[in-house]
Coordinates of C-alpha atoms in Angstrom, one line a residue:
M1 CA -31.1 16.4 6.4
P2 CA -30.0 14.0 9.0
H3 CA -31.3 15.4 12.7
D4 CA -28.5 14.2 14.3
A5 CA -25.0 12.8 14.2
E6 CA -26.1 9.0 14.7
S7 CA -28.6 8.4 11.6
L8 CA -25.7 11.0 9.8
I9 CA -22.9 8.3 9.7
E10 CA -25.3 5.4 8.9
R11 CA -26.6 7.4 6.0
W12 CA -23.0 8.6 5.2
Q13 CA -21.1 5.2 5.3
S14 CA -24.0 3.4 3.6
V15 CA -23.5 5.8 1.0
S16 CA -19.8 5.0 0.4
L17 CA -20.0 1.8 0.3
E18 CA -22.5 1.3 -2.5
R19 CA -19.7 3.7 -4.2
E20 CA -15.7 3.0 -4.2
W21 CA -15.2 2.2 -0.8
R22 CA -13.4 -1.2 -0.7
M23 CA -13.1 -2.7 2.9
P24 CA -16.4 -2.1 4.8
A25 CA -14.2 -2.9 8.2
D26 CA -12.1 0.0 7.4
W27 CA -14.7 2.7 7.7
P28 CA -15.6 3.5 10.8
C29 CA -13.4 5.4 12.9
A30 CA -13.4 8.5 15.7
S31 CA -12.3 10.8 12.7
A32 CA -15.1 10.1 10.7
R33 CA -17.4 10.2 14.1
A34 CA -16.5 13.8 14.4
V35 CA -17.2 14.8 11.4
A36 CA -20.8 13.8 11.3
D37 CA -21.0 15.4 15.2
V38 CA -19.5 19.1 13.7
V39 CA -22.2 18.4 10.1
A40 CA -25.5 17.5 12.3
D41 CA -24.9 20.7 14.2
G42 CA -24.3 22.8 11.3
G43 CA -20.8 23.7 12.2
N44 CA -17.7 24.4 10.0
A45 CA -16.8 20.6 9.0
A46 CA -13.0 21.9 7.7
V47 CA -11.0 20.9 10.7
P48 CA -12.5 17.8 11.3
L49 CA -12.1 16.5 8.0
E50 CA -8.8 17.4 7.5
E51 CA -8.1 15.1 10.7
L52 CA -10.2 12.2 8.7
A53 CA -8.4 12.6 5.7
R54 CA -5.0 12.5 7.1
W55 CA -6.6 9.0 8.9
R56 CA -7.5 7.8 5.9
A57 CA -4.2 8.2 3.9
L58 CA -2.3 6.6 7.1
Q59 CA -5.1 3.6 6.7
G60 CA -3.4 3.3 3.1
V61 CA -6.6 4.8 1.2
G62 CA -6.0 6.4 -1.9
I63 CA -6.9 9.6 -3.0
A64 CA -9.8 8.6 -5.5
E65 CA -11.3 6.5 -2.4
A66 CA -10.8 8.9 0.2
L67 CA -12.6 11.1 -2.2
S68 CA -15.9 9.5 -3.1
D69 CA -16.1 8.8 1.0
L70 CA -16.1 12.8 1.1
F71 CA -18.6 13.3 -1.6
A72 CA -20.8 10.3 -0.2
L73 CA -20.7 12.6 2.9
F74 CA -22.2 15.6 1.1
D75 CA -24.7 13.5 -0.4
A76 CA -25.7 12.2 2.8
A77 CA -26.1 15.2 4.4
D78 CA -29.2 16.2 1.3
S79 CA -25.9 18.9 0.3
P80 CA -26.4 21.2 3.0
F81 CA -23.3 22.6 1.4
S82 CA -23.0 25.4 -1.2
S83 CA -20.6 25.0 -4.1
A84 CA -18.2 27.3 -2.5
E85 CA -17.6 25.1 0.6
R86 CA -17.8 22.0 -1.6
R87 CA -14.7 23.3 -3.2
R88 CA -13.5 24.6 0.0
L89 CA -13.7 21.2 2.2
T90 CA -12.8 19.5 -1.1
Q91 CA -9.1 21.2 -1.6
A92 CA -8.8 21.4 2.4
Y93 CA -9.5 17.4 2.8
S94 CA -7.3 16.9 -0.6
D95 CA -4.7 19.1 1.1
A96 CA -4.1 17.0 4.1
W97 CA -4.5 13.9 2.4
A98 CA -1.6 14.6 0.7
D99 CA 0.3 16.5 3.4
E100 CA 0.0 13.1 5.3
S101 CA 1.0 10.7 2.3
F102 CA 3.8 12.5 1.2
G103 CA 5.3 13.5 4.9
F104 CA 5.2 9.7 6.0
A105 CA 6.2 7.9 3.0
P106 CA 9.5 7.5 4.3
T107 CA 8.3 5.4 7.0
V108 CA 4.8 4.7 6.1
S109 CA 4.8 1.3 4.6
C110 CA 3.2 -2.3 3.1
T111 CA 5.9 -4.4 5.0
D112 CA 6.4 -4.7 8.6
P113 CA 9.5 -3.4 9.6
V114 CA 10.5 -5.8 12.5
T115 CA 9.8 -9.1 10.1
G116 CA 10.0 -7.9 6.4
L117 CA 6.3 -9.9 5.8
A118 CA 3.0 -7.6 4.7
T119 CA 1.5 -5.5 7.3
A120 CA -2.3 -6.7 8.4
A121 CA -3.6 -3.9 6.7
H122 CA -2.1 -4.4 3.8
F123 CA -2.6 -8.6 4.2
T124 CA -5.8 -7.7 4.5
R125 CA -6.5 -5.6 0.9
C126 CA -4.0 -7.6 -1.1
L127 CA -6.6 -10.4 0.0
H128 CA -9.5 -7.7 -1.0
D129 CA -7.8 -7.5 -4.6
L130 CA -7.7 -11.5 -4.8
Y131 CA -11.4 -11.9 -4.2
E132 CA -12.1 -8.8 -6.9
D133 CA -9.9 -10.9 -9.6
V134 CA -12.9 -12.9 -11.5
S135 CA -10.2 -14.6 -13.2
E136 CA -9.1 -16.6 -10.1
K137 CA -11.1 -19.0 -7.9
P138 CA -9.8 -18.2 -4.7
D139 CA -10.9 -21.3 -2.6
Q140 CA -10.1 -24.1 -5.5
E141 CA -6.7 -22.6 -6.0
R142 CA -4.9 -21.3 -2.7
L143 CA -4.7 -22.1 0.4
L144 CA -5.0 -19.9 4.1
A145 CA -2.1 -21.3 6.8
S146 CA -2.3 -20.4 10.0
I147 CA 1.6 -21.7 11.4
R148 CA 1.3 -20.9 15.7
M149 CA 4.9 -19.9 16.7
G150 CA 4.4 -20.6 20.2
F151 CA 5.8 -17.3 21.5
D152 CA 2.9 -15.0 22.0
R153 CA 3.6 -14.8 25.7
L154 CA 6.9 -13.3 25.8
T155 CA 8.2 -9.9 26.6
T156 CA 7.8 -7.3 23.7
Q157 CA 11.7 -7.0 22.7
E158 CA 12.0 -10.8 22.8
L159 CA 8.7 -10.7 20.8
Q160 CA 10.5 -8.6 18.2
R161 CA 13.5 -10.4 18.1
R162 CA 11.7 -13.8 17.3
G163 CA 9.4 -11.9 15.1
A164 CA 12.5 -11.0 12.8
L165 CA 13.6 -14.6 12.8
T166 CA 10.3 -15.8 11.7
G167 CA 9.8 -13.2 8.9
T168 CA 13.4 -14.4 8.0
K169 CA 12.5 -18.4 7.8
A170 CA 9.5 -17.6 6.3
R171 CA 10.1 -15.4 3.2
S172 CA 13.0 -18.3 2.5
C173 CA 10.5 -20.6 2.9
L174 CA 7.6 -19.7 1.3
G175 CA 8.3 -16.3 -0.4
P176 CA 9.7 -18.2 -3.8
L177 CA 6.4 -19.7 -4.0
G178 CA 5.0 -16.3 -4.3
A179 CA 3.1 -16.6 -1.1
L180 CA 1.2 -13.3 0.9
M181 CA 2.2 -13.5 4.4
T182 CA 2.0 -11.8 8.2
L183 CA 2.6 -12.2 11.6
K184 CA -0.1 -11.6 14.0
N185 CA -0.4 -12.2 17.9
G186 CA 2.1 -15.0 17.2
T187 CA 0.6 -16.7 14.4
L188 CA 2.3 -16.5 10.9
V189 CA -0.8 -16.4 8.4
A190 CA -0.4 -17.1 5.0
V191 CA -2.0 -17.3 1.5
L192 CA 0.0 -19.6 -1.3
R193 CA -1.1 -21.4 -4.3
R194 CA -1.9 -25.4 -3.4
S195 CA 0.9 -27.3 -4.9
P196 CA 3.3 -30.4 -3.8
A197 CA 5.8 -27.6 -3.2
A198 CA 3.6 -25.6 -0.9
F199 CA 3.2 -28.7 1.2
E200 CA 6.6 -29.3 1.4
R201 CA 7.5 -25.8 2.7
L202 CA 4.9 -25.9 5.0
R203 CA 6.1 -28.9 6.7
D204 CA 9.7 -27.4 7.2
L205 CA 8.5 -24.2 8.6
L206 CA 6.4 -26.4 11.3
G207 CA 9.2 -28.2 12.1
W208 CA 11.7 -24.9 12.4
A209 CA 8.8 -23.3 14.3
R210 CA 8.8 -26.6 16.7
T211 CA 12.5 -26.7 17.4
N212 CA 12.5 -22.7 17.7
S213 CA 10.0 -22.2 19.6
P214 CA 10.1 -21.3 23.9
D215 CA 7.1 -23.3 24.1
P216 CA 6.9 -26.0 21.3
E217 CA 3.7 -27.9 22.3
R218 CA 1.7 -24.6 21.8
V219 CA 3.0 -24.9 18.0
G220 CA 0.7 -26.1 15.7
L221 CA -1.0 -25.5 11.8
D222 CA -4.5 -25.0 10.7
L223 CA -4.5 -25.3 6.7
E224 CA -7.5 -25.4 4.6
P225 CA -8.6 -24.1 1.3
L226 CA -9.0 -20.3 0.5
P227 CA -12.5 -19.7 2.0
R228 CA -15.2 -19.1 -0.8
R229 CA -16.7 -16.0 0.7
Q230 CA -14.0 -12.9 1.6
S231 CA -16.2 -12.0 4.5
Q232 CA -15.3 -15.8 6.3
V233 CA -11.3 -14.4 5.9
H234 CA -12.5 -11.6 7.8
R235 CA -13.8 -13.9 10.4
L236 CA -10.9 -16.1 10.7
L237 CA -8.5 -13.4 10.5
S238 CA -9.9 -11.5 13.6
E239 CA -9.9 -14.7 15.7
V240 CA -5.9 -14.5 15.4

Protein backbone atom coordinates (compact mmCIF):
# COMPACT_ATOMS: atom_id res chain seq x y z
CA MET A 1 0.00 0.00 0.00
CA PRO A 2 1.33 3.53 -0.75
CA HIS A 3 2.77 5.23 2.31
CA ASP A 4 1.03 8.58 1.84
CA ALA A 5 -1.98 10.17 0.19
CA GLU A 6 0.06 11.83 -2.55
CA SER A 7 1.53 8.59 -3.89
CA LEU A 8 -1.83 6.85 -3.54
CA ILE A 9 -3.74 9.44 -5.52
CA GLU A 10 -1.13 9.44 -8.29
CA ARG A 11 -1.25 5.67 -8.60
CA TRP A 12 -5.05 5.61 -8.36
CA GLN A 13 -5.43 8.15 -11.15
CA SER A 14 -2.94 6.29 -13.33
CA VAL A 15 -4.75 2.97 -12.92
CA SER A 16 -8.14 4.59 -13.56
CA LEU A 17 -6.96 6.28 -16.76
CA GLU A 18 -5.65 2.95 -18.03
CA ARG A 19 -9.13 1.50 -17.70
CA GLU A 20 -12.55 3.05 -18.29
CA TRP A 21 -11.97 6.70 -17.39
CA ARG A 22 -12.58 8.81 -20.51
CA MET A 23 -11.76 12.42 -19.62
CA PRO A 24 -8.38 12.87 -17.87
CA ALA A 25 -9.06 16.51 -17.01
CA ASP A 26 -12.24 15.52 -15.12
CA TRP A 27 -10.57 13.08 -12.74
CA PRO A 28 -8.83 15.32 -10.18
CA CYS A 29 -11.18 16.70 -7.50
CA ALA A 30 -11.25 17.54 -3.82
CA SER A 31 -13.41 14.48 -3.07
CA ALA A 32 -10.82 12.10 -4.53
CA ARG A 33 -8.16 13.79 -2.41
CA ALA A 34 -10.32 13.30 0.71
CA VAL A 35 -10.68 9.59 -0.09
CA ALA A 36 -6.92 9.22 -0.56
CA ASP A 37 -6.24 10.95 2.76
CA VAL A 38 -8.52 8.56 4.67
CA VAL A 39 -7.32 5.40 2.90
CA ALA A 40 -3.67 6.34 3.38
CA ASP A 41 -4.35 6.78 7.11
CA GLY A 42 -6.11 3.41 7.30
CA GLY A 43 -9.47 4.99 8.20
CA ASN A 44 -13.05 4.22 7.20
CA ALA A 45 -13.42 5.36 3.58
CA ALA A 46 -17.21 5.00 3.36
CA VAL A 47 -18.15 8.64 3.95
CA PRO A 48 -15.58 10.26 1.61
CA LEU A 49 -16.33 7.65 -1.04
CA GLU A 50 -20.02 8.51 -0.86
CA GLU A 51 -19.12 12.17 -1.36
CA LEU A 52 -16.93 11.22 -4.31
CA ALA A 53 -19.76 9.19 -5.85
CA ARG A 54 -22.11 12.16 -5.57
CA TRP A 55 -19.57 14.42 -7.22
CA ARG A 56 -19.01 11.95 -10.06
CA ALA A 57 -22.76 11.84 -10.65
CA LEU A 58 -22.89 15.64 -10.82
CA GLN A 59 -20.02 15.54 -13.31
CA GLY A 60 -22.14 13.32 -15.56
CA VAL A 61 -19.93 10.26 -15.03
CA GLY A 62 -21.86 7.06 -15.71
CA ILE A 63 -22.13 4.32 -13.12
CA ALA A 64 -19.89 1.89 -15.05
CA GLU A 65 -17.13 4.48 -15.36
CA ALA A 66 -17.56 5.54 -11.72
CA LEU A 67 -17.35 1.96 -10.45
CA SER A 68 -14.29 1.27 -12.60
CA ASP A 69 -12.65 4.22 -10.88
CA LEU A 70 -13.58 2.81 -7.46
CA PHE A 71 -12.07 -0.57 -8.35
CA ALA A 72 -8.96 1.25 -9.55
CA LEU A 73 -8.67 2.67 -6.04
CA PHE A 74 -8.87 -0.81 -4.55
CA ASP A 75 -6.07 -1.98 -6.83
CA ALA A 76 -3.95 1.14 -6.44
CA ALA A 77 -3.96 0.64 -2.68
CA ASP A 78 -2.65 -2.91 -3.17
CA SER A 79 -6.02 -4.30 -2.08
CA PRO A 80 -5.90 -3.37 1.61
CA PHE A 81 -9.64 -4.01 1.86
CA SER A 82 -11.17 -7.35 2.68
CA SER A 83 -13.82 -8.84 0.40
CA ALA A 84 -16.49 -7.79 2.86
CA GLU A 85 -15.16 -4.23 2.93
CA ARG A 86 -15.10 -4.08 -0.85
CA ARG A 87 -18.72 -5.19 -1.03
CA ARG A 88 -19.76 -2.71 1.65
CA LEU A 89 -17.92 0.23 0.08
CA THR A 90 -19.11 -0.65 -3.43
CA GLN A 91 -22.72 -0.75 -2.23
CA ALA A 92 -22.42 2.58 -0.41
CA TYR A 93 -20.68 4.17 -3.39
CA SER A 94 -23.31 2.89 -5.86
CA ASP A 95 -26.19 4.02 -3.65
CA ALA A 96 -24.73 7.52 -3.29
CA TRP A 97 -24.19 7.80 -7.05
CA ALA A 98 -27.77 6.68 -7.72
CA ASP A 99 -29.27 9.02 -5.12
CA GLU A 100 -27.48 12.00 -6.62
CA SER A 101 -28.26 11.03 -10.21
CA PHE A 102 -31.96 10.32 -9.72
CA GLY A 103 -32.52 13.03 -7.14
CA PHE A 104 -31.25 15.74 -9.47
CA ALA A 105 -32.55 14.26 -12.71
CA PRO A 106 -35.11 17.07 -13.27
CA THR A 107 -32.53 19.83 -12.85
CA VAL A 108 -29.22 18.41 -14.07
CA SER A 109 -29.11 18.49 -17.85
CA CYS A 110 -26.78 18.41 -20.81
CA THR A 111 -28.37 21.69 -21.88
CA ASP A 112 -27.70 25.08 -20.33
CA PRO A 113 -31.09 26.46 -19.20
CA VAL A 114 -30.21 30.06 -20.14
CA THR A 115 -28.83 29.61 -23.65
CA GLY A 116 -30.42 26.32 -24.68
CA LEU A 117 -26.96 25.23 -25.89
CA ALA A 118 -24.80 22.39 -24.59
CA THR A 119 -23.21 22.87 -21.20
CA ALA A 120 -19.42 23.11 -21.29
CA ALA A 121 -19.11 19.64 -19.72
CA HIS A 122 -21.48 18.05 -22.22
CA PHE A 123 -19.76 19.85 -25.10
CA THR A 124 -16.41 18.40 -24.00
CA ARG A 125 -17.79 14.88 -23.66
CA CYS A 126 -19.39 15.02 -27.11
CA LEU A 127 -16.05 16.08 -28.54
CA HIS A 128 -14.40 13.15 -26.82
CA ASP A 129 -16.93 10.77 -28.38
CA LEU A 130 -16.31 12.35 -31.79
CA TYR A 131 -12.59 11.69 -31.57
CA GLU A 132 -13.24 8.14 -30.38
CA ASP A 133 -15.36 7.43 -33.49
CA VAL A 134 -12.95 5.66 -35.85
CA SER A 135 -15.25 6.31 -38.82
CA GLU A 136 -14.62 10.05 -38.49
CA LYS A 137 -11.59 12.19 -39.29
CA PRO A 138 -12.57 15.32 -37.35
CA ASP A 139 -9.74 17.51 -38.61
CA GLN A 140 -10.73 16.85 -42.23
CA GLU A 141 -14.53 16.91 -41.92
CA ARG A 142 -15.32 19.48 -39.24
CA LEU A 143 -14.63 23.07 -38.31
CA LEU A 144 -14.04 24.67 -34.94
CA ALA A 145 -15.59 28.14 -34.86
CA SER A 146 -15.25 30.62 -32.00
CA ILE A 147 -17.29 33.83 -32.15
CA ARG A 148 -16.44 36.41 -29.52
CA MET A 149 -19.78 38.07 -28.84
CA GLY A 150 -18.38 41.18 -27.15
CA PHE A 151 -20.56 41.07 -24.04
CA ASP A 152 -18.39 39.28 -21.48
CA ARG A 153 -17.87 42.46 -19.42
CA LEU A 154 -21.54 42.96 -18.60
CA THR A 155 -23.44 42.42 -15.37
CA THR A 156 -24.70 38.94 -14.58
CA GLN A 157 -28.31 39.86 -15.36
CA GLU A 158 -27.42 41.41 -18.70
CA LEU A 159 -25.13 38.48 -19.53
CA GLN A 160 -28.02 36.09 -19.00
CA ARG A 161 -30.32 38.14 -21.22
CA ARG A 162 -27.80 38.35 -24.03
CA GLY A 163 -26.82 34.73 -23.54
CA ALA A 164 -30.43 33.70 -24.08
CA LEU A 165 -30.64 35.81 -27.24
CA THR A 166 -27.36 34.38 -28.51
CA GLY A 167 -28.51 30.85 -27.88
CA THR A 168 -31.73 31.41 -29.79
CA LYS A 169 -29.91 32.94 -32.76
CA ALA A 170 -27.16 30.29 -32.75
CA ARG A 171 -29.69 27.46 -32.71
CA SER A 172 -31.62 28.99 -35.60
CA CYS A 173 -28.45 29.53 -37.65
CA LEU A 174 -26.35 26.46 -36.88
CA GLY A 175 -28.83 24.05 -35.31
CA PRO A 176 -30.18 22.86 -38.69
CA LEU A 177 -26.59 21.96 -39.66
CA GLY A 178 -26.23 19.69 -36.65
CA ALA A 179 -23.64 21.88 -34.95
CA LEU A 180 -22.48 21.20 -31.41
CA MET A 181 -22.46 24.53 -29.56
CA THR A 182 -21.73 26.03 -26.18
CA LEU A 183 -21.36 29.58 -24.84
CA LYS A 184 -18.36 30.09 -22.59
CA ASN A 185 -17.15 33.41 -21.16
CA GLY A 186 -18.94 35.42 -23.83
CA THR A 187 -17.62 33.27 -26.70
CA LEU A 188 -19.83 31.00 -28.77
CA VAL A 189 -17.91 27.83 -29.63
CA ALA A 190 -19.29 25.56 -32.35
CA VAL A 191 -18.19 22.39 -34.07
CA LEU A 192 -19.86 21.70 -37.40
CA ARG A 193 -19.26 19.96 -40.69
CA ARG A 194 -17.35 21.85 -43.33
CA SER A 195 -19.74 22.98 -46.09
CA PRO A 196 -20.75 26.11 -48.07
CA ALA A 197 -23.87 26.32 -45.92
CA ALA A 198 -21.74 26.34 -42.76
CA PHE A 199 -19.69 29.31 -43.95
CA GLU A 200 -22.85 31.17 -44.98
CA ARG A 201 -24.55 30.58 -41.62
CA LEU A 202 -21.40 31.61 -39.73
CA ARG A 203 -21.25 34.90 -41.66
CA ASP A 204 -24.90 35.49 -40.81
CA LEU A 205 -24.26 34.80 -37.13
CA LEU A 206 -21.18 37.03 -37.06
CA GLY A 207 -23.14 39.89 -38.65
CA TRP A 208 -25.88 39.47 -36.07
CA ALA A 209 -23.31 39.52 -33.27
CA ARG A 210 -21.82 42.79 -34.50
CA THR A 211 -25.24 44.39 -34.79
CA ASN A 212 -26.42 43.26 -31.36
CA SER A 213 -23.24 43.51 -29.30
CA PRO A 214 -22.79 46.37 -26.80
CA ASP A 215 -19.13 46.42 -27.88
CA PRO A 216 -19.00 45.62 -31.63
CA GLU A 217 -15.26 46.24 -31.86
CA ARG A 218 -14.65 43.23 -29.62
CA VAL A 219 -16.71 40.88 -31.80
CA GLY A 220 -14.62 38.48 -33.85
CA LEU A 221 -14.52 35.06 -35.49
CA ASP A 222 -11.79 32.43 -35.28
CA LEU A 223 -12.28 29.58 -37.72
CA GLU A 224 -10.05 26.56 -38.24
CA PRO A 225 -10.21 22.82 -38.92
CA LEU A 226 -10.91 20.80 -35.82
CA PRO A 227 -7.43 19.96 -34.47
CA ARG A 228 -6.01 16.55 -35.24
CA ARG A 229 -5.46 15.73 -31.57
CA GLN A 230 -8.10 15.91 -28.88
CA SER A 231 -5.60 17.44 -26.46
CA GLN A 232 -5.24 20.43 -28.78
CA VAL A 233 -9.00 21.05 -28.56
CA HIS A 234 -8.86 21.01 -24.77
CA ARG A 235 -6.05 23.54 -24.88
CA LEU A 236 -8.01 25.83 -27.19
CA LEU A 237 -11.14 25.59 -25.04
CA SER A 238 -9.17 26.32 -21.89
CA GLU A 239 -8.11 29.61 -23.47
CA VAL A 240 -11.70 30.74 -24.13
